[in-house]
Phi, psi and omega in degrees: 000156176287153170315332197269318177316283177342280182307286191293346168299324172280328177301326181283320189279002172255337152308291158313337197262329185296334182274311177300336200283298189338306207271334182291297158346288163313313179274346146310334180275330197277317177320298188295045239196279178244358171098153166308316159330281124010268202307316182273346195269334150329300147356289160306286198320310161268031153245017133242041128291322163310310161292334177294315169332300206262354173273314211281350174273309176056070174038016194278336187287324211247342168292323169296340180246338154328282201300325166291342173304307190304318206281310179283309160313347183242011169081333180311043188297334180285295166357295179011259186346303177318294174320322185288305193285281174345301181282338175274333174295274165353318184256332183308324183295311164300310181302308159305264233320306186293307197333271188336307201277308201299329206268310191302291145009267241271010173309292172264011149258344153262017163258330176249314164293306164308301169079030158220128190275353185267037151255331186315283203288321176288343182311302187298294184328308178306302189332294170343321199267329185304350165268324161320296209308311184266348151302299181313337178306323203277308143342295156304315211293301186325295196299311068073277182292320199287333214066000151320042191276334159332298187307266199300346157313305188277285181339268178348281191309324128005278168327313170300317196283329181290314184307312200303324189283330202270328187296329174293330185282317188284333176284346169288313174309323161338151146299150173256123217083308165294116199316315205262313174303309195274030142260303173337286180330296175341296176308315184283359163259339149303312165299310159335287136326293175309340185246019181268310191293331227241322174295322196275309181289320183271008145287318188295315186284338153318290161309355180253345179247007161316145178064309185353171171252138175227079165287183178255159167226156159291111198041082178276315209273353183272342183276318162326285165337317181290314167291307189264347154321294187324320171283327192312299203295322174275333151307342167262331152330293166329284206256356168296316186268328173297337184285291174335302188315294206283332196279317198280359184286308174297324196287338170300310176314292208296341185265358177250026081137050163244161190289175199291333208256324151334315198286306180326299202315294178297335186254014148281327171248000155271317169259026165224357145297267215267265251266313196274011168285286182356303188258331166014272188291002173292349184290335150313302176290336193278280174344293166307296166320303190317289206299353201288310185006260173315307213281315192275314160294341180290335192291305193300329177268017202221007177085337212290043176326294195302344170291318172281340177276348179285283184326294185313300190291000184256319199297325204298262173015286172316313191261354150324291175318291193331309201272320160328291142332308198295300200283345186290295197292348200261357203255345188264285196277014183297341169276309217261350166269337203257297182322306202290291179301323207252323257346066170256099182273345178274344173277327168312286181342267193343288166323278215303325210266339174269306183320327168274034181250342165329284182315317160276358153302337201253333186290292195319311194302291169322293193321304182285340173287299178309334170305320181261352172271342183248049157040074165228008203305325192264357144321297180271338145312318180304310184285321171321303205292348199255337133331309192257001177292291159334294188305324178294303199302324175276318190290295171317304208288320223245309187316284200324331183237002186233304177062175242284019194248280152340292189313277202317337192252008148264010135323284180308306223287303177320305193266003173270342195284296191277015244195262172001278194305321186271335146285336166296327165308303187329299184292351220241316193282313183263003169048000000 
């Protein structure tokens, strides 16, 4: 692997593991805080943020470190700029566009879609963020592309800390008990820290683009387009059927004949528990997959086939090894991780029964990052989406009747189905 590779990988993962223990921290406090309930209506609320999210970025993150890898791999530093103006016009659009639907929206998506009304105020509080959220994309991705990972790191790791402060001074403030207030609060501390992030990142690219040249390249915006529509259309396929997945997880519980605040309770402490122990440690392969990107593409255009089947396969590898360690230690120390963070012996259960799926979660990451550094990006969306069509499609049929025992096995079913597919594209890409 490259030198360049090497380094920011470790710099984002020393970045990253320091923001996970912060956030691991945290959300223990918060489980003790608002209750397991608390935790899922939470939940809810950020997974149709999470669409939003993914309408107001509209594949714009990952077309700036394409087109700037390209622009900067082919000498073309004056390009930038274009690539830059171009991509930030782009999100600010996308970015009002979510605000606007989410703030009118959320009224009857948390009386009909959610099918809880005390999501409705945190719904709006977020909306507010979503244009910060798609600035900042354009932005990391940029930073990204430069080899610049320090900037948007530092930024992040900020980002953290400020989140822990503003959500603790607003949640003191909260009714004690009361559910809906202290989601709120969260939220309005989510937003927050976001637009704090968005202040902080466009500092960094000032000072970082001084003095530049701001020449033309040829057909930037039909190449921006080209690269983030595809993704666009298949990131709301995606994350739209994901949303569906999660919004239909409580409502299964309850139909396989547990009570409303039981049903939160259990899809709270598998996915506001157990999955962000679960991914802790991923922020090494997430990292890595990000930084691969570029790296891969600076390869592809410039010809270096053997250099990229050597890079994938040292990387495959690398992250095998890893996950392999990773799930042996979390499946071994899983009571004593659910006590310490949660004082929860039902988040121990949980953690040790998902830790052997760790590898092919972990592996999966690496895979899409190589996927998307050889412009294979819409390959890999197309298996997300049929991933998450199948998660909907199994969550409806099997929760009524298996109830979290079903839930844990279209976990497995899902990621092992995508993990298959997307290595098989892999091989295919590098021949």
């Amino acid at each position: 692997m490259g030198r360049r590779l090497i380094l920011n990988t470790a710099l984002m993962t020393g970045a990253n593991l320091l923001m996970r223990c912060i956030a691991m921290g945290f959300q223990g406090w918060l489980a003790g805080r608002i209750g397991a309930a608390g935790i899922g209506l939470y939940q809810l609320v950020m997974s149709v943020e999470l669409l939003a999210t993914t309408f107001a970025v509209s594949g714009i993150r990952f077309a700036v470190t394409r087109l700037v890898s390209e622009e900067l791999g082919l000498g073309r530093d004056g390009g930038v700029h274009g690539a830059m103006l171009r991509s930030a016009l782009y999100a600010l659009l996308f970015g009002a566009a979510a605000m606007f639907f989410l703030t009118r929206w959320a009224e009857p998506i948390g009386f009909l879609w959610i099918g809880d009304a005390r999501t409705v105020l945190s719904l709006r509080i977020l909306a507010f963020g979503l244009p910060c959220l798609a600035l900042s994309s354009v932005l990391s991705g940029y930073f990204t592309a430069c080899g610049r990972i320090w900037k948007p790191s530092l930024v992040h790791l900020i980002e953290q800390c400020a989140l822990v402060f503003f959500v603790t001074a607003l949640l003191n403030r909260a009714p004690e008990g009361d559910i809906e207030s202290s989601c709120a609060a969260v939220c309005l501390g989510v937003t927050a820290s976001d637009i704090l992030s968005l202040g902080l990142m466009l500092l960094f690219y000032v000072f970082d683009r001084r003095g530049a040249g701001r020449g033309s390249s040829p057909r930037l915006t039909a190449r921006m387009l080209s690269v983030a529509l595809p993704l666009a259309v298949s990131a709301y396929a995606r994350s739209a059927l994901s949303t569906l997945e999660h919004l239909l997880v409580p409502r299964g519980f309850r139909k396989s004949g547990l009570s409303a605040d039981a049903a939160l309770a259990g899809y709270g402490v598998i996915q506001g528990m157990a999955m962000p122990v679960i991914g802790f440690p991923a922020c090494l392969l997430g990292a890595l997959a990000e930084n691969v990107v570029p790296e891969l593409t600076g390869a592809q255009v410039r010809g270096e086939r053997e250099r990229i089947r050597r890079e994938v396969k040292t990387l495959l590898t690398l992250s095998a090894a890893f996950a392999l360690i990773t799930s042996a230690a979390l499946f071994l120390g899983a009571d004593f991780i659910g006590r310490a963070l949660f004082s929860s012996a039902e988040a121990g259960r949980y953690i040790r029964r998902l830790a052997p799926l760790i590898p092919a979660m972990y592996v999966d990451t690496v895979v899409d990052g190589c996927l998307k550094g050889l412009g294979q990006q819409v390959w890999s969306m197309g298996i997300n989406i049929l991933d998450a069509g199948l998660g909907v499609a199994l969550v409806y049929f099997l929760l009524p009747v298996g109830a979290l025992e079903a839930y844990i096995g279209i976990i497995y079913f899902n990621e092992a189905l995508n993990l298959c597919l997307s290595l098989l594209r892999l091989r295919r890409a590098v021949k």
